Amino acid sequence: MSSGGQPSSSSSSQYPVLCASFNQDNSGFAISTRDGFKIYDSNTGRLCYERAVGAFIVVEMLYSSSLLAIVGGGEQPSLSPRRLCLFNTTTGTALRELNFLTSVLAVRLNKKRLVVVLQKKTYIYDSNTLTILDAIDTVPNVKGLCAFSPSLDGCFLALPSSTTKGSVLVYNVMELHSHCEIDAHHSPLAAIAMSFNGMYIATASEQGTIIRVHLVSEATKSYSFRRGTYPSTIFSLSFGPSTQLPDILVALSSSGSIHVFSLVLAINQRGRRSNSFLGSLLPDSLNDAFDPAHHRVLHNAVPAGVKSNVVVRKVDKIADTGLSEAVACRATLSVITFNGHFLEYTVNINTQNESKWSLESEFNLLAVVSGEEQHFQLV
């Protein structure tokens, strides 16, 4: 899953949205402002729940259930950033609370595990009993960077393992042991994401020019993609929702652009290249990183410099009317901007590697809502 939701930090206080996160299957999302938090349905744009009780820096959903994990923003004594509350939206009451010595920077959960990320420690709990299962000492993780695959069959957690280079610790959350460490970049990490089934991890460094994808089981680099020539901050990474090989990987950068990388095309080209003499002599990273056939970009998708999260909500294979036996890919991308907007884009990619983008809908997350719901504004 996408870290989609990278945790909010003090640096993001310039924005009206303090945190934004999608649930495990991207069917819903949560945002928080200084007034409280809201839960939306991703498919319809309907406001499902709202609670105006002050600022929160973490609001995490458990699929579409009534359970939320919330952490206060510290602007009120009752909303300490060191306290994690498991909250029931049906009853409007706190179920359990966990208190820590330092601020909670990120929370991830599925039906079996609860992960709490602090600056120098990460705790693993049993989601049902809140029994602590493990405590992982980490390098200083001031941004609360983490990635989590919620599938119970391949449930992994990824955390930075160095402050000077882009190394990643991959931890098996179900079996409670370190799985591997991956040296992904020369510069420190800026964004990480895992596929839903835990098969792949994507990384971007603070340089932001190269996106790398690694096969978790073997701790090996599978693909490299060049986002651009000039440095840019990667705000968000997200894999397609496929339970097998994700069709695409998307990245949203501080330039305001959305980048779509085709993993399927990379596989096909790698197969062709491995059969050639020259291809067998060239390292994969040299070829994959610079091949434009894998890369589609939408410029000015969001305002440049505005922190935003993007997820791939669905990928459909459709018949390409231009070519009788060809199949095209249609991806639906959802974006939350921290200045308070939700946007939904679709991108169509045919087998001739032509793409077409369209903005399907947009609405203001900060608008005053009457009747407790707000729907997409079609554009």
mmCIF file of C-alpha atoms in Angstrom:
data_model
loop_
_atom_site.group_PDB
_atom_site.id
_atom_site.type_symbol
_atom_site.label_atom_id
_atom_site.label_comp_id
_atom_site.label_asym_id
_atom_site.label_seq_id
_atom_site.Cartn_x
_atom_site.Cartn_y
_atom_site.Cartn_z
ATOM 1 C CA MET A 1 0.000 0.000 0.000
ATOM 2 C CA SER A 2 0.908 3.516 -0.410
ATOM 3 C CA SER A 3 2.326 5.268 2.521
ATOM 4 C CA GLY A 4 -0.271 7.427 0.603
ATOM 5 C CA GLY A 5 -0.527 8.764 3.563
ATOM 6 C CA GLN A 6 2.776 9.911 4.785
ATOM 7 C CA PRO A 7 2.311 11.231 8.289
ATOM 8 C CA SER A 8 1.850 14.903 8.823
ATOM 9 C CA SER A 9 4.622 16.773 10.594
ATOM 10 C CA SER A 10 5.181 20.246 11.941
ATOM 11 C CA SER A 11 6.463 21.275 8.518
ATOM 12 C CA SER A 12 3.038 20.642 7.053
ATOM 13 C CA SER A 13 1.324 23.012 9.523
ATOM 14 C CA GLN A 14 1.261 25.578 6.718
ATOM 15 C CA TYR A 15 -1.618 23.563 5.234
ATOM 16 C CA PRO A 16 -5.226 23.480 6.461
ATOM 17 C CA VAL A 17 -5.200 19.662 6.159
ATOM 18 C CA LEU A 18 -2.997 18.218 8.903
ATOM 19 C CA CYS A 19 -3.164 14.582 7.816
ATOM 20 C CA ALA A 20 -4.705 12.603 4.957
ATOM 21 C CA SER A 21 -4.824 8.850 4.517
ATOM 22 C CA PHE A 22 -6.651 6.220 2.498
ATOM 23 C CA ASN A 23 -7.816 2.967 4.054
ATOM 24 C CA GLN A 24 -6.283 -0.402 3.184
ATOM 25 C CA ASP A 25 -8.291 -0.985 -0.017
ATOM 26 C CA ASN A 26 -8.545 2.730 -0.936
ATOM 27 C CA SER A 27 -12.354 2.611 -0.693
ATOM 28 C CA GLY A 28 -12.375 5.386 1.885
ATOM 29 C CA PHE A 29 -10.162 8.167 3.169
ATOM 30 C CA ALA A 30 -9.756 10.370 6.219
ATOM 31 C CA ILE A 31 -8.561 13.931 6.652
ATOM 32 C CA SER A 32 -7.992 16.091 9.693
ATOM 33 C CA THR A 33 -7.991 19.860 10.149
ATOM 34 C CA ARG A 34 -7.556 21.956 13.288
ATOM 35 C CA ASP A 35 -11.278 21.609 13.898
ATOM 36 C CA GLY A 36 -11.561 17.810 13.740
ATOM 37 C CA PHE A 37 -11.597 14.941 11.278
ATOM 38 C CA LYS A 38 -13.770 13.643 8.427
ATOM 39 C CA ILE A 39 -14.230 10.245 6.786
ATOM 40 C CA TYR A 40 -15.230 10.043 3.106
ATOM 41 C CA ASP A 41 -16.278 7.331 0.668
ATOM 42 C CA SER A 42 -13.726 7.352 -2.172
ATOM 43 C CA ASN A 43 -16.197 6.049 -4.748
ATOM 44 C CA THR A 44 -18.981 8.581 -4.227
ATOM 45 C CA GLY A 45 -17.347 11.452 -2.391
ATOM 46 C CA ARG A 46 -19.968 11.106 0.351
ATOM 47 C CA LEU A 47 -19.049 12.392 3.786
ATOM 48 C CA CYS A 48 -19.567 9.353 6.012
ATOM 49 C CA TYR A 49 -18.504 10.702 9.391
ATOM 50 C CA GLU A 50 -17.393 13.972 10.927
ATOM 51 C CA ARG A 51 -16.241 14.861 14.423
ATOM 52 C CA ALA A 52 -15.302 18.420 15.381
ATOM 53 C CA VAL A 53 -13.223 17.964 18.527
ATOM 54 C CA GLY A 54 -9.874 19.582 17.660
ATOM 55 C CA ALA A 55 -6.714 18.852 15.694
ATOM 56 C CA PHE A 56 -5.384 15.367 14.916
ATOM 57 C CA ILE A 57 -2.087 14.400 13.296
ATOM 58 C CA VAL A 58 -3.048 10.756 12.654
ATOM 59 C CA VAL A 59 -6.413 9.366 11.536
ATOM 60 C CA GLU A 60 -6.171 5.789 10.249
ATOM 61 C CA MET A 61 -9.106 3.620 9.172
ATOM 62 C CA LEU A 62 -9.485 -0.156 9.369
ATOM 63 C CA TYR A 63 -11.006 -0.841 5.957
ATOM 64 C CA SER A 64 -14.605 0.480 6.112
ATOM 65 C CA SER A 65 -15.242 -0.564 9.700
ATOM 66 C CA SER A 66 -16.209 1.720 12.575
ATOM 67 C CA LEU A 67 -12.715 1.498 14.094
ATOM 68 C CA LEU A 68 -10.295 4.420 13.807
ATOM 69 C CA ALA A 69 -6.801 4.922 15.205
ATOM 70 C CA ILE A 70 -6.413 8.623 16.047
ATOM 71 C CA VAL A 71 -3.640 10.748 17.553
ATOM 72 C CA GLY A 72 -4.147 14.325 18.709
ATOM 73 C CA GLY A 73 -2.215 17.288 17.404
ATOM 74 C CA GLY A 74 -1.289 18.581 20.849
ATOM 75 C CA GLU A 75 -3.071 21.889 20.445
ATOM 76 C CA GLN A 76 -5.345 20.961 23.358
ATOM 77 C CA PRO A 77 -4.264 19.195 26.593
ATOM 78 C CA SER A 78 -6.742 16.373 25.942
ATOM 79 C CA LEU A 79 -5.301 15.685 22.488
ATOM 80 C CA SER A 80 -1.737 14.666 23.268
ATOM 81 C CA PRO A 81 0.461 13.578 20.332
ATOM 82 C CA ARG A 82 1.832 10.877 22.663
ATOM 83 C CA ARG A 83 -1.543 9.172 23.040
ATOM 84 C CA LEU A 84 -3.046 6.768 20.507
ATOM 85 C CA CYS A 85 -6.800 6.293 20.806
ATOM 86 C CA LEU A 86 -8.768 3.482 19.204
ATOM 87 C CA PHE A 87 -12.097 5.130 18.480
ATOM 88 C CA ASN A 88 -15.512 3.692 17.539
ATOM 89 C CA THR A 89 -17.394 5.931 15.107
ATOM 90 C CA THR A 90 -20.690 4.109 15.704
ATOM 91 C CA THR A 91 -20.790 4.799 19.426
ATOM 92 C CA GLY A 92 -18.612 7.924 19.358
ATOM 93 C CA THR A 93 -16.499 6.575 22.202
ATOM 94 C CA ALA A 94 -12.887 5.615 22.841
ATOM 95 C CA LEU A 95 -12.336 1.860 23.061
ATOM 96 C CA ARG A 96 -8.733 1.801 24.285
ATOM 97 C CA GLU A 97 -5.810 4.179 24.643
ATOM 98 C CA LEU A 98 -2.064 3.634 24.393
ATOM 99 C CA ASN A 99 0.359 6.181 25.832
ATOM 100 C CA PHE A 100 3.978 6.656 24.748
ATOM 101 C CA LEU A 101 6.998 8.641 25.928
ATOM 102 C CA THR A 102 7.385 10.500 22.626
ATOM 103 C CA SER A 103 5.036 11.619 19.869
ATOM 104 C CA VAL A 104 3.324 9.097 17.625
ATOM 105 C CA LEU A 105 4.368 9.856 14.037
ATOM 106 C CA ALA A 106 2.471 7.192 12.089
ATOM 107 C CA VAL A 107 0.051 4.316 12.620
ATOM 108 C CA ARG A 108 -0.718 1.348 10.358
ATOM 109 C CA LEU A 109 -3.115 -1.507 11.008
ATOM 110 C CA ASN A 110 -4.913 -4.509 9.603
ATOM 111 C CA LYS A 111 -7.203 -7.111 11.138
ATOM 112 C CA LYS A 112 -4.360 -8.769 13.059
ATOM 113 C CA ARG A 113 -1.690 -6.149 13.694
ATOM 114 C CA LEU A 114 -1.361 -2.554 14.896
ATOM 115 C CA VAL A 115 1.894 -0.717 14.098
ATOM 116 C CA VAL A 116 2.870 2.471 15.953
ATOM 117 C CA VAL A 117 5.843 4.459 14.639
ATOM 118 C CA LEU A 118 7.759 6.812 16.956
ATOM 119 C CA GLN A 119 10.935 8.684 16.121
ATOM 120 C CA LYS A 120 13.326 6.021 17.426
ATOM 121 C CA LYS A 121 11.062 3.025 18.097
ATOM 122 C CA THR A 122 8.319 1.138 16.310
ATOM 123 C CA TYR A 123 5.871 -1.010 18.259
ATOM 124 C CA ILE A 124 3.921 -4.015 16.989
ATOM 125 C CA TYR A 125 0.665 -4.955 18.748
ATOM 126 C CA ASP A 126 -2.000 -7.581 18.374
ATOM 127 C CA SER A 127 -4.924 -5.572 16.964
ATOM 128 C CA ASN A 128 -7.559 -7.464 18.935
ATOM 129 C CA THR A 129 -5.993 -7.691 22.389
ATOM 130 C CA LEU A 130 -3.502 -4.773 22.147
ATOM 131 C CA THR A 131 -0.850 -7.088 23.531
ATOM 132 C CA ILE A 132 2.575 -5.737 22.618
ATOM 133 C CA LEU A 133 4.365 -8.259 20.395
ATOM 134 C CA ASP A 134 7.629 -6.518 19.545
ATOM 135 C CA ALA A 135 9.494 -3.229 19.829
ATOM 136 C CA ILE A 136 11.900 -2.332 17.022
ATOM 137 C CA ASP A 137 14.749 0.107 17.638
ATOM 138 C CA THR A 138 15.154 2.322 14.575
ATOM 139 C CA VAL A 139 17.380 5.092 13.333
ATOM 140 C CA PRO A 140 15.910 8.562 13.954
ATOM 141 C CA ASN A 141 12.815 8.658 11.759
ATOM 142 C CA VAL A 142 11.690 12.258 12.206
ATOM 143 C CA LYS A 143 9.245 12.115 9.292
ATOM 144 C CA GLY A 144 7.634 8.905 10.500
ATOM 145 C CA LEU A 145 8.312 7.279 7.126
ATOM 146 C CA CYS A 146 6.896 3.780 6.805
ATOM 147 C CA ALA A 147 5.120 1.478 4.372
ATOM 148 C CA PHE A 148 2.787 -1.380 5.216
ATOM 149 C CA SER A 149 1.277 -4.276 3.272
ATOM 150 C CA PRO A 150 -2.014 -5.128 5.019
ATOM 151 C CA SER A 151 -2.466 -8.574 3.471
ATOM 152 C CA LEU A 152 -2.286 -11.247 6.157
ATOM 153 C CA ASP A 153 -0.454 -13.583 3.746
ATOM 154 C CA GLY A 154 2.395 -11.165 3.083
ATOM 155 C CA CYS A 155 2.259 -8.610 5.839
ATOM 156 C CA PHE A 156 5.454 -6.550 5.809
ATOM 157 C CA LEU A 157 6.502 -3.248 7.311
ATOM 158 C CA ALA A 158 9.197 -1.064 5.751
ATOM 159 C CA LEU A 159 11.166 1.518 7.745
ATOM 160 C CA PRO A 160 14.270 3.628 7.018
ATOM 161 C CA SER A 161 17.414 1.929 8.312
ATOM 162 C CA SER A 162 19.888 4.759 7.717
ATOM 163 C CA THR A 163 19.933 8.547 8.035
ATOM 164 C CA THR A 164 22.741 8.996 5.507
ATOM 165 C CA LYS A 165 21.633 6.743 2.649
ATOM 166 C CA GLY A 166 18.434 5.229 1.292
ATOM 167 C CA SER A 167 18.412 1.888 3.096
ATOM 168 C CA VAL A 168 15.185 0.113 4.057
ATOM 169 C CA LEU A 169 14.492 -2.388 6.827
ATOM 170 C CA VAL A 170 11.743 -4.847 5.844
ATOM 171 C CA TYR A 171 10.083 -6.534 8.828
ATOM 172 C CA ASN A 172 7.667 -9.480 8.776
ATOM 173 C CA VAL A 173 4.802 -8.222 10.948
ATOM 174 C CA MET A 174 2.972 -11.560 11.259
ATOM 175 C CA GLU A 175 6.010 -13.695 12.061
ATOM 176 C CA LEU A 176 7.700 -10.925 14.080
ATOM 177 C CA HIS A 177 11.199 -10.913 12.661
ATOM 178 C CA SER A 178 13.399 -8.824 10.396
ATOM 179 C CA HIS A 179 13.055 -10.076 6.818
ATOM 180 C CA CYS A 180 15.810 -8.181 4.996
ATOM 181 C CA GLU A 181 17.555 -4.874 4.481
ATOM 182 C CA ILE A 182 17.631 -3.237 1.055
ATOM 183 C CA ASP A 183 20.172 -0.625 -0.059
ATOM 184 C CA ALA A 184 17.957 1.321 -2.429
ATOM 185 C CA HIS A 185 19.565 4.760 -2.896
ATOM 186 C CA HIS A 186 22.676 6.772 -2.137
ATOM 187 C CA SER A 187 20.595 9.579 -0.565
ATOM 188 C CA PRO A 188 18.189 9.266 2.403
ATOM 189 C CA LEU A 189 14.647 8.110 1.714
ATOM 190 C CA ALA A 190 11.809 10.524 0.996
ATOM 191 C CA ALA A 191 8.992 8.058 0.204
ATOM 192 C CA ILE A 192 8.304 4.325 0.386
ATOM 193 C CA ALA A 193 5.305 2.185 -0.578
ATOM 194 C CA MET A 194 4.467 -1.517 -0.596
ATOM 195 C CA SER A 195 2.157 -3.473 -2.841
ATOM 196 C CA PHE A 196 -0.950 -4.797 -1.092
ATOM 197 C CA ASN A 197 0.363 -8.371 -0.967
ATOM 198 C CA GLY A 198 3.829 -7.361 0.231
ATOM 199 C CA MET A 199 5.517 -8.656 -2.902
ATOM 200 C CA TYR A 200 7.067 -5.353 -4.010
ATOM 201 C CA ILE A 201 8.411 -2.241 -2.348
ATOM 202 C CA ALA A 202 8.941 1.095 -4.123
ATOM 203 C CA THR A 203 11.398 3.711 -2.889
ATOM 204 C CA ALA A 204 12.395 7.282 -3.705
ATOM 205 C CA SER A 205 15.280 9.237 -2.217
ATOM 206 C CA GLU A 206 15.475 12.911 -1.335
ATOM 207 C CA GLN A 207 16.863 13.516 -4.834
ATOM 208 C CA GLY A 208 13.608 12.236 -6.302
ATOM 209 C CA THR A 209 14.992 11.537 -9.772
ATOM 210 C CA ILE A 210 14.867 7.723 -9.675
ATOM 211 C CA ILE A 211 12.071 5.466 -8.428
ATOM 212 C CA ARG A 212 13.201 1.933 -7.608
ATOM 213 C CA VAL A 213 11.078 -1.196 -7.193
ATOM 214 C CA HIS A 214 12.366 -4.184 -5.234
ATOM 215 C CA LEU A 215 11.196 -7.779 -4.917
ATOM 216 C CA VAL A 216 10.741 -8.275 -1.175
ATOM 217 C CA SER A 217 11.154 -12.054 -1.086
ATOM 218 C CA GLU A 218 14.658 -11.886 -2.560
ATOM 219 C CA ALA A 219 15.609 -8.363 -1.410
ATOM 220 C CA THR A 220 16.605 -7.576 -4.987
ATOM 221 C CA LYS A 221 16.004 -4.596 -7.230
ATOM 222 C CA SER A 222 13.555 -5.469 -9.961
ATOM 223 C CA TYR A 223 13.103 -2.160 -11.791
ATOM 224 C CA SER A 224 14.380 1.401 -11.879
ATOM 225 C CA PHE A 225 12.416 4.260 -13.399
ATOM 226 C CA ARG A 226 13.582 7.795 -14.060
ATOM 227 C CA ARG A 227 11.046 10.367 -12.855
ATOM 228 C CA GLY A 228 12.997 13.346 -14.181
ATOM 229 C CA THR A 229 16.397 14.963 -14.509
ATOM 230 C CA TYR A 230 16.033 17.655 -11.863
ATOM 231 C CA PRO A 231 15.566 16.910 -8.149
ATOM 232 C CA SER A 232 12.019 16.956 -6.828
ATOM 233 C CA THR A 233 10.432 15.847 -3.562
ATOM 234 C CA ILE A 234 8.330 12.707 -3.944
ATOM 235 C CA PHE A 235 5.290 13.256 -1.755
ATOM 236 C CA SER A 236 3.565 9.949 -2.467
ATOM 237 C CA LEU A 237 4.012 6.537 -4.100
ATOM 238 C CA SER A 238 1.294 3.975 -4.804
ATOM 239 C CA PHE A 239 1.082 0.592 -6.514
ATOM 240 C CA GLY A 240 -1.885 -0.612 -8.516
ATOM 241 C CA PRO A 241 -4.301 -2.781 -6.496
ATOM 242 C CA SER A 242 -3.571 -6.103 -8.210
ATOM 243 C CA THR A 243 -2.985 -8.951 -5.763
ATOM 244 C CA GLN A 244 -0.364 -10.392 -8.099
ATOM 245 C CA LEU A 245 2.033 -8.175 -10.037
ATOM 246 C CA PRO A 246 0.778 -4.573 -9.857
ATOM 247 C CA ASP A 247 0.153 -3.181 -13.343
ATOM 248 C CA ILE A 248 1.426 0.276 -12.533
ATOM 249 C CA LEU A 249 3.222 2.392 -9.976
ATOM 250 C CA VAL A 250 2.370 6.082 -9.565
ATOM 251 C CA ALA A 251 4.337 8.912 -7.983
ATOM 252 C CA LEU A 252 3.302 12.457 -7.129
ATOM 253 C CA SER A 253 6.067 15.024 -6.764
ATOM 254 C CA SER A 254 6.510 18.597 -5.575
ATOM 255 C CA SER A 255 6.536 19.697 -9.210
ATOM 256 C CA GLY A 256 2.777 19.091 -9.186
ATOM 257 C CA SER A 257 3.063 16.218 -11.676
ATOM 258 C CA ILE A 258 1.721 12.671 -11.472
ATOM 259 C CA HIS A 259 4.008 10.025 -12.956
ATOM 260 C CA VAL A 260 2.733 6.595 -14.024
ATOM 261 C CA PHE A 261 5.253 3.782 -14.529
ATOM 262 C CA SER A 262 4.219 0.575 -16.264
ATOM 263 C CA LEU A 263 5.580 -2.522 -14.531
ATOM 264 C CA VAL A 264 4.031 -4.753 -17.191
ATOM 265 C CA LEU A 265 5.883 -2.981 -20.005
ATOM 266 C CA ALA A 266 9.105 -3.213 -18.021
ATOM 267 C CA ILE A 267 8.668 -6.964 -17.650
ATOM 268 C CA ASN A 268 7.972 -7.426 -21.344
ATOM 269 C CA GLN A 269 10.980 -5.384 -22.379
ATOM 270 C CA ARG A 270 13.240 -7.146 -19.887
ATOM 271 C CA GLY A 271 12.236 -10.479 -21.380
ATOM 272 C CA ARG A 272 13.078 -9.279 -24.865
ATOM 273 C CA ARG A 273 16.368 -7.735 -23.788
ATOM 274 C CA SER A 274 17.543 -10.802 -21.869
ATOM 275 C CA ASN A 275 17.407 -12.759 -25.115
ATOM 276 C CA SER A 276 19.856 -10.407 -26.804
ATOM 277 C CA PHE A 277 23.637 -10.521 -26.461
ATOM 278 C CA LEU A 278 23.975 -6.781 -25.753
ATOM 279 C CA GLY A 279 21.092 -6.834 -23.292
ATOM 280 C CA SER A 280 22.749 -9.582 -21.287
ATOM 281 C CA LEU A 281 25.825 -7.382 -20.817
ATOM 282 C CA LEU A 282 24.008 -4.214 -19.671
ATOM 283 C CA PRO A 283 22.805 -3.865 -16.079
ATOM 284 C CA ASP A 284 19.039 -3.609 -15.686
ATOM 285 C CA SER A 285 19.259 -0.295 -13.855
ATOM 286 C CA LEU A 286 21.049 1.327 -16.799
ATOM 287 C CA ASN A 287 18.265 0.346 -19.170
ATOM 288 C CA ASP A 288 15.086 0.548 -17.085
ATOM 289 C CA ALA A 289 15.800 3.927 -15.560
ATOM 290 C CA PHE A 290 15.983 5.725 -18.879
ATOM 291 C CA ASP A 291 13.357 3.958 -20.965
ATOM 292 C CA PRO A 292 10.526 6.441 -21.723
ATOM 293 C CA ALA A 293 8.191 3.631 -22.787
ATOM 294 C CA HIS A 294 7.548 2.830 -19.124
ATOM 295 C CA HIS A 295 6.647 6.378 -18.141
ATOM 296 C CA ARG A 296 3.584 8.587 -18.539
ATOM 297 C CA VAL A 297 3.238 11.967 -16.844
ATOM 298 C CA LEU A 298 0.460 14.462 -16.193
ATOM 299 C CA HIS A 299 1.899 17.916 -15.567
ATOM 300 C CA ASN A 300 0.119 20.391 -13.283
ATOM 301 C CA ALA A 301 -2.101 17.689 -11.791
ATOM 302 C CA VAL A 302 -1.959 19.602 -8.508
ATOM 303 C CA PRO A 303 -0.441 22.990 -7.608
ATOM 304 C CA ALA A 304 3.350 22.800 -7.533
ATOM 305 C CA GLY A 305 4.830 22.561 -4.050
ATOM 306 C CA VAL A 306 1.573 21.566 -2.349
ATOM 307 C CA LYS A 307 1.931 18.354 -0.348
ATOM 308 C CA SER A 308 -0.426 15.699 -1.753
ATOM 309 C CA ASN A 309 -1.187 11.973 -1.558
ATOM 310 C CA VAL A 310 -2.058 9.826 -4.565
ATOM 311 C CA VAL A 311 -3.369 6.249 -4.712
ATOM 312 C CA VAL A 312 -4.325 3.909 -7.548
ATOM 313 C CA ARG A 313 -7.914 3.034 -6.704
ATOM 314 C CA LYS A 314 -8.459 0.592 -9.543
ATOM 315 C CA VAL A 315 -6.998 -0.647 -12.807
ATOM 316 C CA ASP A 316 -9.286 -2.013 -15.509
ATOM 317 C CA LYS A 317 -8.294 -3.950 -18.609
ATOM 318 C CA ILE A 318 -10.537 -2.895 -21.492
ATOM 319 C CA ALA A 319 -10.811 -3.798 -25.142
ATOM 320 C CA ASP A 320 -8.945 -1.368 -27.346
ATOM 321 C CA THR A 321 -11.236 -0.453 -30.234
ATOM 322 C CA GLY A 322 -8.273 0.701 -32.266
ATOM 323 C CA LEU A 323 -6.653 -2.713 -32.322
ATOM 324 C CA SER A 324 -8.895 -5.772 -32.501
ATOM 325 C CA GLU A 325 -6.799 -8.016 -30.238
ATOM 326 C CA ALA A 326 -5.183 -5.340 -28.099
ATOM 327 C CA VAL A 327 -5.976 -4.677 -24.466
ATOM 328 C CA ALA A 328 -5.717 -1.235 -22.915
ATOM 329 C CA CYS A 329 -5.244 -0.275 -19.292
ATOM 330 C CA ARG A 330 -7.470 2.269 -17.585
ATOM 331 C CA ALA A 331 -6.335 3.424 -14.155
ATOM 332 C CA THR A 332 -8.342 5.490 -11.703
ATOM 333 C CA LEU A 333 -6.175 7.701 -9.501
ATOM 334 C CA SER A 334 -7.407 9.550 -6.419
ATOM 335 C CA VAL A 335 -5.529 12.550 -5.014
ATOM 336 C CA ILE A 336 -5.851 14.440 -1.740
ATOM 337 C CA THR A 337 -4.070 17.791 -1.536
ATOM 338 C CA PHE A 338 -3.152 19.205 1.850
ATOM 339 C CA ASN A 339 -4.626 22.551 0.824
ATOM 340 C CA GLY A 340 -8.009 20.827 0.903
ATOM 341 C CA HIS A 341 -9.023 19.289 -2.431
ATOM 342 C CA PHE A 342 -9.908 15.798 -3.650
ATOM 343 C CA LEU A 343 -9.361 15.007 -7.328
ATOM 344 C CA GLU A 344 -10.009 11.895 -9.371
ATOM 345 C CA TYR A 345 -8.125 11.289 -12.622
ATOM 346 C CA THR A 346 -8.277 8.488 -15.133
ATOM 347 C CA VAL A 347 -5.461 7.590 -17.480
ATOM 348 C CA ASN A 348 -5.942 5.291 -20.461
ATOM 349 C CA ILE A 349 -2.882 3.539 -21.882
ATOM 350 C CA ASN A 350 -3.235 1.440 -25.016
ATOM 351 C CA THR A 351 -0.908 -1.214 -26.370
ATOM 352 C CA GLN A 352 0.690 1.314 -28.693
ATOM 353 C CA ASN A 353 1.834 3.078 -25.515
ATOM 354 C CA GLU A 354 -0.398 6.080 -26.110
ATOM 355 C CA SER A 355 -2.018 7.656 -23.077
ATOM 356 C CA LYS A 356 -4.942 9.967 -22.444
ATOM 357 C CA TRP A 357 -5.630 11.723 -19.146
ATOM 358 C CA SER A 358 -8.893 13.175 -17.886
ATOM 359 C CA LEU A 359 -10.002 14.851 -14.671
ATOM 360 C CA GLU A 360 -13.221 13.065 -13.788
ATOM 361 C CA SER A 361 -14.224 14.872 -10.612
ATOM 362 C CA GLU A 362 -13.086 17.302 -7.950
ATOM 363 C CA PHE A 363 -14.422 18.713 -4.713
ATOM 364 C CA ASN A 364 -13.375 20.934 -1.834
ATOM 365 C CA LEU A 365 -12.735 18.995 1.375
ATOM 366 C CA LEU A 366 -12.938 22.152 3.480
ATOM 367 C CA ALA A 367 -16.325 23.356 2.258
ATOM 368 C CA VAL A 368 -19.152 23.640 4.746
ATOM 369 C CA VAL A 369 -21.292 20.564 4.140
ATOM 370 C CA SER A 370 -25.043 20.600 4.572
ATOM 371 C CA GLY A 371 -27.065 17.443 5.152
ATOM 372 C CA GLU A 372 -23.887 15.650 6.333
ATOM 373 C CA GLU A 373 -22.774 14.651 2.870
ATOM 374 C CA GLN A 374 -21.037 16.070 -0.120
ATOM 375 C CA HIS A 375 -20.804 14.495 -3.540
ATOM 376 C CA PHE A 376 -18.289 14.732 -6.331
ATOM 377 C CA GLN A 377 -18.523 17.745 -8.556
ATOM 378 C CA LEU A 378 -18.261 16.341 -12.067
ATOM 379 C CA VAL A 379 -15.981 18.331 -14.301
#
